[in-house]
PDB file of C-alpha atoms in Angstrom:
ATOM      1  CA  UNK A 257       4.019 -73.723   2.559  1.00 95.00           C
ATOM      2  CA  UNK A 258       4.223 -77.482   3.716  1.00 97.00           C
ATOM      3  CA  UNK A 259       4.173 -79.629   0.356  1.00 98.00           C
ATOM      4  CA  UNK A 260       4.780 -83.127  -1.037  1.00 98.00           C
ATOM      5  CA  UNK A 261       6.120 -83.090  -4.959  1.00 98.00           C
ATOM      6  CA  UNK A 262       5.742 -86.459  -6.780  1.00 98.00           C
ATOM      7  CA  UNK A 263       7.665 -87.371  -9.634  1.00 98.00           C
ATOM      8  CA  UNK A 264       5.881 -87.432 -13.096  1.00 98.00           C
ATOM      9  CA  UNK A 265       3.803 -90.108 -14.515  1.00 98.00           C
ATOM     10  CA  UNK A 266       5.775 -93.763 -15.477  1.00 98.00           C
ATOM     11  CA  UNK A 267       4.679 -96.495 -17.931  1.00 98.00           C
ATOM     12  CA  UNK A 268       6.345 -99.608 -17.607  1.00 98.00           C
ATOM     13  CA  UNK A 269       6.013-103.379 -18.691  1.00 98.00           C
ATOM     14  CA  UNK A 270       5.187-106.581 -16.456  1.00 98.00           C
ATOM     15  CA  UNK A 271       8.043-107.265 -14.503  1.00 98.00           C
ATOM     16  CA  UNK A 272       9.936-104.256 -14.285  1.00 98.00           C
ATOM     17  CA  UNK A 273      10.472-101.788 -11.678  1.00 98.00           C
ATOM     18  CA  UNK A 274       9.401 -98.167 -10.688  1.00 98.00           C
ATOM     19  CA  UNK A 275      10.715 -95.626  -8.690  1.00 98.00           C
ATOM     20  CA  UNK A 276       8.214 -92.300  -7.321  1.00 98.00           C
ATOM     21  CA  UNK A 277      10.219 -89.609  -5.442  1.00 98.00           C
ATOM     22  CA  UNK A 278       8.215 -87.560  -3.236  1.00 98.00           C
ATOM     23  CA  UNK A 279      10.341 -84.313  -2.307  1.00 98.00           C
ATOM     24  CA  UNK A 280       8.884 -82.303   1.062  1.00 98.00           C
ATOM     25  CA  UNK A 281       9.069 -79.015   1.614  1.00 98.00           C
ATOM     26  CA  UNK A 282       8.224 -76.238   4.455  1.00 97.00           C
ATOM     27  CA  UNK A 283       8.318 -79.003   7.258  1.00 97.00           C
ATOM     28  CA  UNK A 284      11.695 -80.425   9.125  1.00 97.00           C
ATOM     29  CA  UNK A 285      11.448 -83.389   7.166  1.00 97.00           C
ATOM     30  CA  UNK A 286      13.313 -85.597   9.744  1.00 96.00           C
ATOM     31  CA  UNK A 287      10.388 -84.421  12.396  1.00 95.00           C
ATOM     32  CA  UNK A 288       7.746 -86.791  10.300  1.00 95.00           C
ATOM     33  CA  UNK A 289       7.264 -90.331   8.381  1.00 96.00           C
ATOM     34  CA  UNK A 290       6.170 -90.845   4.907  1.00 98.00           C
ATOM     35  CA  UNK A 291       3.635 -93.022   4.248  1.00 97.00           C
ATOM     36  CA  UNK A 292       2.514 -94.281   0.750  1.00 97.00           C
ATOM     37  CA  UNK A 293      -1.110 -95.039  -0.459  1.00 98.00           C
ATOM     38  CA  UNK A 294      -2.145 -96.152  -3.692  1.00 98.00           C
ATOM     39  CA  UNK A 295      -5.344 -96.234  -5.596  1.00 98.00           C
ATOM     40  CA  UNK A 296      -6.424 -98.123  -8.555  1.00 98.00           C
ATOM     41  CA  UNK A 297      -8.308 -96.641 -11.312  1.00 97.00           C
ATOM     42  CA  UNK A 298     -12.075 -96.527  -9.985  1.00 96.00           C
ATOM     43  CA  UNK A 299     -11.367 -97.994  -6.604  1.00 97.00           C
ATOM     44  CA  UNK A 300     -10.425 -96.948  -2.927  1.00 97.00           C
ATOM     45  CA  UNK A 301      -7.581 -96.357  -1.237  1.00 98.00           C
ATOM     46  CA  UNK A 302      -4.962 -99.116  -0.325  1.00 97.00           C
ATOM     47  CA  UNK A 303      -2.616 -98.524   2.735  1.00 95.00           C
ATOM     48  CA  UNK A 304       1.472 -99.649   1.348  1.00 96.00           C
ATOM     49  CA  UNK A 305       3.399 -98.623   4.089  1.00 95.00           C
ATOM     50  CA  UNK A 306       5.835 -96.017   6.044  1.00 95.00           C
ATOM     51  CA  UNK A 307       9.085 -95.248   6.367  1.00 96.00           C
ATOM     52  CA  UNK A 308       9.973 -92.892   9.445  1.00 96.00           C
ATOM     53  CA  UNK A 309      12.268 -90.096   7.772  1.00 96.00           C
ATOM     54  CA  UNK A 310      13.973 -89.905  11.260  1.00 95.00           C
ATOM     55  CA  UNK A 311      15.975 -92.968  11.341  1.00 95.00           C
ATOM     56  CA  UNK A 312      14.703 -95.281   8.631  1.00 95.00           C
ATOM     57  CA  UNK A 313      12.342 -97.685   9.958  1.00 95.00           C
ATOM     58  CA  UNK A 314       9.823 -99.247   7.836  1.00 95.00           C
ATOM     59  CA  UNK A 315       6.481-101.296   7.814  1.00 94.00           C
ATOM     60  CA  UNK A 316       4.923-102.535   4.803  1.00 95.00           C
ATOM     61  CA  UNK A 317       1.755-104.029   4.020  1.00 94.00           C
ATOM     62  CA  UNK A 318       1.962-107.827   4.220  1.00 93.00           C
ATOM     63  CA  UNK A 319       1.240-108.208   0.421  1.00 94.00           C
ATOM     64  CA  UNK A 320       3.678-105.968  -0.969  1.00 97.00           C
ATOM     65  CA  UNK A 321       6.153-107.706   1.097  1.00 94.00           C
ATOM     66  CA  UNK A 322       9.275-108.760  -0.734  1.00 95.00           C
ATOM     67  CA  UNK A 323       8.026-106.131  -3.705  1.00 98.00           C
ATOM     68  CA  UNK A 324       7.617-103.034  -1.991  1.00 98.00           C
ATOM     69  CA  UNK A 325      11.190-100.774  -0.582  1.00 98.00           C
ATOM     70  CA  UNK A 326      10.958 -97.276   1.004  1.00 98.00           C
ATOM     71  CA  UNK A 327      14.077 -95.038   1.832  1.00 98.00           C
ATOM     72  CA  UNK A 328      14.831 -91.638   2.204  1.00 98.00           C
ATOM     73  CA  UNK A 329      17.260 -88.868   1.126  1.00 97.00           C
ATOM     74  CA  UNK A 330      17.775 -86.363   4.605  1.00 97.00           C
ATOM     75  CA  UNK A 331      20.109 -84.712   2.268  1.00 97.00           C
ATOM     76  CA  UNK A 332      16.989 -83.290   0.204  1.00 98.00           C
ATOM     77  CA  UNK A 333      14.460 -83.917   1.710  1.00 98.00           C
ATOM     78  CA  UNK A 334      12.970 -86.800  -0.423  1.00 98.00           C
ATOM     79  CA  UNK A 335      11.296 -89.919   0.085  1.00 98.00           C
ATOM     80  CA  UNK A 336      11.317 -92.718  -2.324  1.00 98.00           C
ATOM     81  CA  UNK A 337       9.039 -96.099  -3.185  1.00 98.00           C
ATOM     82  CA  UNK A 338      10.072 -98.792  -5.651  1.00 98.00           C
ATOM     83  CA  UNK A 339       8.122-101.472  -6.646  1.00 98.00           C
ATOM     84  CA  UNK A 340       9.635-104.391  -8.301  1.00 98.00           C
ATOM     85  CA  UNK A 341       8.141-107.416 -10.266  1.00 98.00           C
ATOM     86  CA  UNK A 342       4.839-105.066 -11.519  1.00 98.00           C
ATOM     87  CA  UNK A 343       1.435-106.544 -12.575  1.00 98.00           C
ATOM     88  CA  UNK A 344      -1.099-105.460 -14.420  1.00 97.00           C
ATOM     89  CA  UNK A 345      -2.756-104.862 -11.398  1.00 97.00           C
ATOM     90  CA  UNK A 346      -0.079-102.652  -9.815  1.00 98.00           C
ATOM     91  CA  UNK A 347      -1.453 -99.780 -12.152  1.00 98.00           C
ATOM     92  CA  UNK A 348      -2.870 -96.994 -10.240  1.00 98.00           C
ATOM     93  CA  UNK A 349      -2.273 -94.037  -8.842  1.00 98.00           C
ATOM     94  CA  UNK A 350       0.545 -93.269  -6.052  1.00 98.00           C
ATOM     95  CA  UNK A 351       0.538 -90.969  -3.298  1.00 98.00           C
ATOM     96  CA  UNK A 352       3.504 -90.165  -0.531  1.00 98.00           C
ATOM     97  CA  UNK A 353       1.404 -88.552   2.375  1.00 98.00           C
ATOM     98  CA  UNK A 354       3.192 -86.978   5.714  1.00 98.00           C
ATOM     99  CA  UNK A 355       2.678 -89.376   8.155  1.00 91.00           C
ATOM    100  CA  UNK A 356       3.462 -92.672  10.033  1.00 82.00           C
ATOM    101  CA  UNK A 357       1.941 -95.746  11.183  1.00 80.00           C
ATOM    102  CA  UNK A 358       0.680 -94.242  13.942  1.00 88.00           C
ATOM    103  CA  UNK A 359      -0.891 -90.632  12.848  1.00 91.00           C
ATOM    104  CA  UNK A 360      -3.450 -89.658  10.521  1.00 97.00           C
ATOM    105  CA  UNK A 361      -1.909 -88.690   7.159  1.00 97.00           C
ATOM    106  CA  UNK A 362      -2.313 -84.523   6.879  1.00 97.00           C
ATOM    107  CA  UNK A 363      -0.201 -83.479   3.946  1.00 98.00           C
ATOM    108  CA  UNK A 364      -0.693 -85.710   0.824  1.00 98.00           C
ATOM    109  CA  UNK A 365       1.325 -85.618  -2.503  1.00 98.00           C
ATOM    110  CA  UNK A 366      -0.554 -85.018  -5.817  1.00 98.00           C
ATOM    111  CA  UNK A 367      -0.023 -88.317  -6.944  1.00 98.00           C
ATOM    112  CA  UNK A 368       1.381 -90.208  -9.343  1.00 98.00           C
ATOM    113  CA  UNK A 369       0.270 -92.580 -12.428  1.00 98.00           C
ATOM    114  CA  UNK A 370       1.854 -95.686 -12.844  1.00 98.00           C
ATOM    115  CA  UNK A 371       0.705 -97.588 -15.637  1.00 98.00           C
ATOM    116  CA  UNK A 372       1.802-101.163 -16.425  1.00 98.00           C
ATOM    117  CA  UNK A 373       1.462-102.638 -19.477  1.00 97.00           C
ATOM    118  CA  UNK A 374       2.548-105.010 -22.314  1.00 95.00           C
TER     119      UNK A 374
ATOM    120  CA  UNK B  40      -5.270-107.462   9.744  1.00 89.00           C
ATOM    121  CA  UNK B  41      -7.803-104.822  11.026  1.00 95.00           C
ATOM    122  CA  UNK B  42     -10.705-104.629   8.633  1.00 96.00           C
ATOM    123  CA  UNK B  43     -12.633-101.308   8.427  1.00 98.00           C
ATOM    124  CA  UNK B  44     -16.415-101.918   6.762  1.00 98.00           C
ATOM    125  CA  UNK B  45     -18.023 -98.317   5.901  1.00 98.00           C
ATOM    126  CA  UNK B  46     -21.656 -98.055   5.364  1.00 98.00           C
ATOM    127  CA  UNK B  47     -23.661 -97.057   3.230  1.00 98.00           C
ATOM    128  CA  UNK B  48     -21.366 -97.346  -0.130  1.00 98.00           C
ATOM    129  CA  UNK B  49     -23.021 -94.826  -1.754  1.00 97.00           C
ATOM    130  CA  UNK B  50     -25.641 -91.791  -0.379  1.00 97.00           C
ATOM    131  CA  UNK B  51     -27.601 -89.687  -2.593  1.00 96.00           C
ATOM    132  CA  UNK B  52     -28.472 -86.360  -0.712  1.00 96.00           C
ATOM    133  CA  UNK B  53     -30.184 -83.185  -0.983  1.00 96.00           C
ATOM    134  CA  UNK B  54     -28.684 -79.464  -0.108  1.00 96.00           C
ATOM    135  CA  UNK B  55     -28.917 -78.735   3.797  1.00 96.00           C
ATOM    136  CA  UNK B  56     -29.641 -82.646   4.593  1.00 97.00           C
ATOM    137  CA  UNK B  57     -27.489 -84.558   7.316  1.00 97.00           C
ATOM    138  CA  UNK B  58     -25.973 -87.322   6.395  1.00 97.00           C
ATOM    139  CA  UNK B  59     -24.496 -89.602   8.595  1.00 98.00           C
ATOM    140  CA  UNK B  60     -21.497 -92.521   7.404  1.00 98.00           C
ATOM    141  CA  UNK B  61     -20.232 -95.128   9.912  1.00 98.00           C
ATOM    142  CA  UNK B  62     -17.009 -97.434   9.698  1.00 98.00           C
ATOM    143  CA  UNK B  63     -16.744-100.411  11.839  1.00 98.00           C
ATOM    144  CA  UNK B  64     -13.492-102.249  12.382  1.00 98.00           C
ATOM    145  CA  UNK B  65     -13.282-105.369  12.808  1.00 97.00           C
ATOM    146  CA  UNK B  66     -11.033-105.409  16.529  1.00 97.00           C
ATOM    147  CA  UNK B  67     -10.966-102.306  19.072  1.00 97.00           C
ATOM    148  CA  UNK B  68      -8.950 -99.761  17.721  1.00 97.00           C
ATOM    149  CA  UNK B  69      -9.300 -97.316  20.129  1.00 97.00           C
ATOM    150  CA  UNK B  70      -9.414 -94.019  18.780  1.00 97.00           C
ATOM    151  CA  UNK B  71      -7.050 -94.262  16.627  1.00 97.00           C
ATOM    152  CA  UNK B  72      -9.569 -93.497  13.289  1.00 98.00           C
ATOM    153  CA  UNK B  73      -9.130 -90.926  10.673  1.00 98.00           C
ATOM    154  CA  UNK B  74     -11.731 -89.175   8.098  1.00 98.00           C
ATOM    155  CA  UNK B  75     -10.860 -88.086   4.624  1.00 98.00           C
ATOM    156  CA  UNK B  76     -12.397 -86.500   1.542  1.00 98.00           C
ATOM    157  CA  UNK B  77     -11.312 -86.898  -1.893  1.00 98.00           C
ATOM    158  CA  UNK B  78     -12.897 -85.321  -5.076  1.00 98.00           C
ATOM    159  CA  UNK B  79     -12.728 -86.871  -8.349  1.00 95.00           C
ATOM    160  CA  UNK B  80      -9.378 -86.304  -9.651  1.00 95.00           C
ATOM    161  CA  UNK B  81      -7.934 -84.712  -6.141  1.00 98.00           C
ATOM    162  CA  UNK B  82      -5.445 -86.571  -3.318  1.00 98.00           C
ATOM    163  CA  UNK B  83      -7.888 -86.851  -0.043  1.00 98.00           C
ATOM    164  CA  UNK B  84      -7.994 -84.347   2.395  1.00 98.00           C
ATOM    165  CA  UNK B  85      -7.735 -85.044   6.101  1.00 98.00           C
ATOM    166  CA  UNK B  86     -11.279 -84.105   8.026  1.00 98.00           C
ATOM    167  CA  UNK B  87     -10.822 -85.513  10.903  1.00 98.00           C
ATOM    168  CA  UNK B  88      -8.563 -86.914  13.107  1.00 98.00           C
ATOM    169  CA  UNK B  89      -8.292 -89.524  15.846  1.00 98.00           C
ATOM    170  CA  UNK B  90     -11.824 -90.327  15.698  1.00 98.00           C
ATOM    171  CA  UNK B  91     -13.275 -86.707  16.568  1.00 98.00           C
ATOM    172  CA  UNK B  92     -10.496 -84.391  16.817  1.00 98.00           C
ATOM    173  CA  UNK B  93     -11.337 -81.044  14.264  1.00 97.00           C
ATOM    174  CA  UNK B  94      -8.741 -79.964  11.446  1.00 97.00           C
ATOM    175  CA  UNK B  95      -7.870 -76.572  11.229  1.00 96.00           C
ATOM    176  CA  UNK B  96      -9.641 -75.120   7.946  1.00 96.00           C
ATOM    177  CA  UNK B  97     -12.113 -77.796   7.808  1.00 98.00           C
ATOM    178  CA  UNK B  98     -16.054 -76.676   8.278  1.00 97.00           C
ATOM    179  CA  UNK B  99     -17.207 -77.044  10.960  1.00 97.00           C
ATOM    180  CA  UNK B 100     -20.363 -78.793   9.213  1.00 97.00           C
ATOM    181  CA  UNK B 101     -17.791 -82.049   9.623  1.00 98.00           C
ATOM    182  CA  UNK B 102     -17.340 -84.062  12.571  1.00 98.00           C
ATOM    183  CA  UNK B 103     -16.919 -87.015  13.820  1.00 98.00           C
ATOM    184  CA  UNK B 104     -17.361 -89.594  16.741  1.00 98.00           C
ATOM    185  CA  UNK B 105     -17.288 -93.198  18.347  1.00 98.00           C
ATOM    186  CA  UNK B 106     -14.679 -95.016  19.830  1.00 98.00           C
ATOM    187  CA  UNK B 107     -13.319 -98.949  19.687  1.00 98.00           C
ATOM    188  CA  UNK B 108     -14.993-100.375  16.730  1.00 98.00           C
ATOM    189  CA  UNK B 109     -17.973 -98.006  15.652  1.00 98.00           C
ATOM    190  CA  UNK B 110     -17.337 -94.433  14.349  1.00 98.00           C
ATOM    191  CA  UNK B 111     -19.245 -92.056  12.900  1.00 98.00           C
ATOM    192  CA  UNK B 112     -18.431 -88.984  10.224  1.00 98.00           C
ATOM    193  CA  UNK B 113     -21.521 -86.608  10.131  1.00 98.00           C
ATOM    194  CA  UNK B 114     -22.106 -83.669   7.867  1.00 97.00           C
ATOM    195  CA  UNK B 115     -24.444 -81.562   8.996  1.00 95.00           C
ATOM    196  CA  UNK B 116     -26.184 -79.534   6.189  1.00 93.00           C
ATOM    197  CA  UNK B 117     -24.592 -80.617   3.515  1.00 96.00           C
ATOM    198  CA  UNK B 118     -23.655 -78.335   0.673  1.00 96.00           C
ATOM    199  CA  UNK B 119     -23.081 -78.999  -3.162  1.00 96.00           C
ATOM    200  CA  UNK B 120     -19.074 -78.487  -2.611  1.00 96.00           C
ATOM    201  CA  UNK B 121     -19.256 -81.989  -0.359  1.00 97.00           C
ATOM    202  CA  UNK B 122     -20.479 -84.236  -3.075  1.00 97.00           C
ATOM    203  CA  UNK B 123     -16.839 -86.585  -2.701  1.00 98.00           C
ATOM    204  CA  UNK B 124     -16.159 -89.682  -1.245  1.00 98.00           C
ATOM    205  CA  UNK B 125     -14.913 -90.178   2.106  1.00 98.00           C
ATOM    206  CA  UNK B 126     -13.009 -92.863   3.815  1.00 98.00           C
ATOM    207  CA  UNK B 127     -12.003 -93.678   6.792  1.00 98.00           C
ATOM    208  CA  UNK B 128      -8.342 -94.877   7.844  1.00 98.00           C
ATOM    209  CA  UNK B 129      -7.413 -96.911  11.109  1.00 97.00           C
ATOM    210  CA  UNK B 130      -3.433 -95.846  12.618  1.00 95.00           C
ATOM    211  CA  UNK B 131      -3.583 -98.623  15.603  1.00 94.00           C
ATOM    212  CA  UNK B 132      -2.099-101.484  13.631  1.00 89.00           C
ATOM    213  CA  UNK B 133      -0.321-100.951  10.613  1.00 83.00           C
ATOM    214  CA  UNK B 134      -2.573 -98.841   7.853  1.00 84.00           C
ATOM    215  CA  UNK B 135      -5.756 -99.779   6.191  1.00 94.00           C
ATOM    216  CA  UNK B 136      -8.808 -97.827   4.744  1.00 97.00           C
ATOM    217  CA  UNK B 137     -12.747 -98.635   4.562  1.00 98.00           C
ATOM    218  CA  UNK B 138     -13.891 -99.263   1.202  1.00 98.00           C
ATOM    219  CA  UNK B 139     -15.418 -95.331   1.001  1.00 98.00           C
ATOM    220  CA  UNK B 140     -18.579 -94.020   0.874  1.00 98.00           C
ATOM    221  CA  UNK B 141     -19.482 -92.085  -2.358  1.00 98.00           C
ATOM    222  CA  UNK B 142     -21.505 -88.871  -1.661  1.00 98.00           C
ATOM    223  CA  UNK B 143     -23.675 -87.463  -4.168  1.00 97.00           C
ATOM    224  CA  UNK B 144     -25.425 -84.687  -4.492  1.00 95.00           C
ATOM    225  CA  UNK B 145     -29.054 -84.838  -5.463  1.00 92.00           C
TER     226      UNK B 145
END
């Protein structure tokens, strides 16, 4: 069946980086984009960006510019977000979802925790 | 930077009620609006798509409507499983969700 895999749960420390893999499955994964949404504990949804898996483009939200890189693997079939320089308030929770910047977003990840702290 | 604005924020609601939740964006957006669902501890689940277009799977208790700037997600006859919140999600420029409306069940 069509699935997103996320990598497991990171902690890290204020200023360090973090990588989440997102690994599709049951799809042509060059047909689609990735986008990535996070979610802070006990808040909404927040919008990152996209990365088409078909030739690389990107967008990013404007204030994870400069922070925020997306690529993809073809070769697996895996999509991947690092975020550099973390905050505190970079904790939350990750999601890959199958879609681009133009299409709703119908195949989601089940997440993934990133915690940052001292 | 398109800003959606959902209303209400939160909607207590009894078994077999309607409810109704709007977003409004701040620019025409055509109808490029999308509904989803997410229970606590769950990824969100597409409901609808551009603005009124069904999901396969999806009750057909959930649809949705409006065009531009004002949309509408309506449940008709709500039932316990829908207690969530939803949000809504704007593709015409770049990405961005409403704040989501929390559903509860009374």
């Amino acid at each position: 069946q069509v699935q997103l895999v996320q990598s497991g749960a990171e902690v890290k420390k204020p200023g360090a980086s973090v990588k989440v893999s997102c690994k599709a499955s049951g799809y042509t994964f060059t047909s689609y984009g990735i986008s990535w949404v996070r979610q802070a504990p006990g808040q909404g949804l927040e919008w990152m960006g996209w990365i088409s898996a078909y030739n690389g483009n990107t967008n990013y939200a404007q204030k994870l510019q400069g922070r925020v890189t997306m690529t993809t693997d073809t070769s697996t079939s895996t999509a991947y977000m690092e975020l550099r320089s973390l905050r505190s308030d970079d904790t939350a929770v990750y999601y890959c979802a199958r879609g681009h910047d133009k299409s709703a977003f119908d195949i989601w990840g089940q997440g993934t925790m990133v915690t940052v702290s001292s | 930077e398109i800003v959606l604005t959902q209303s209400p924020d939160f909607q207590s609601v009894t078994p077999k009620e309607k409810v109704t939740i709007t977003c409004r964006a701040s620019q025409s957006i055509g109808s490029s609006l999308h509904w989803y669902q997410q229970k606590p501890d769950q990824s969100p689940k597409l409901l609808i798509k551009y603005a009124s277009q069904s999901i396969s799977g999806v009750p057909s208790r959930f649809s949705g409507s409006g065009s531009g700037t004002d949309f509408t997600l309506t449940i008709n006859s709500l039932e316990a499983e829908d207690a969530a919140a939803y949000y809504c999600h704007q593709s015409s420029s770049l990405g961005g969700f409403g704040q989501g409306t929390k559903v509860e069940i009374k």
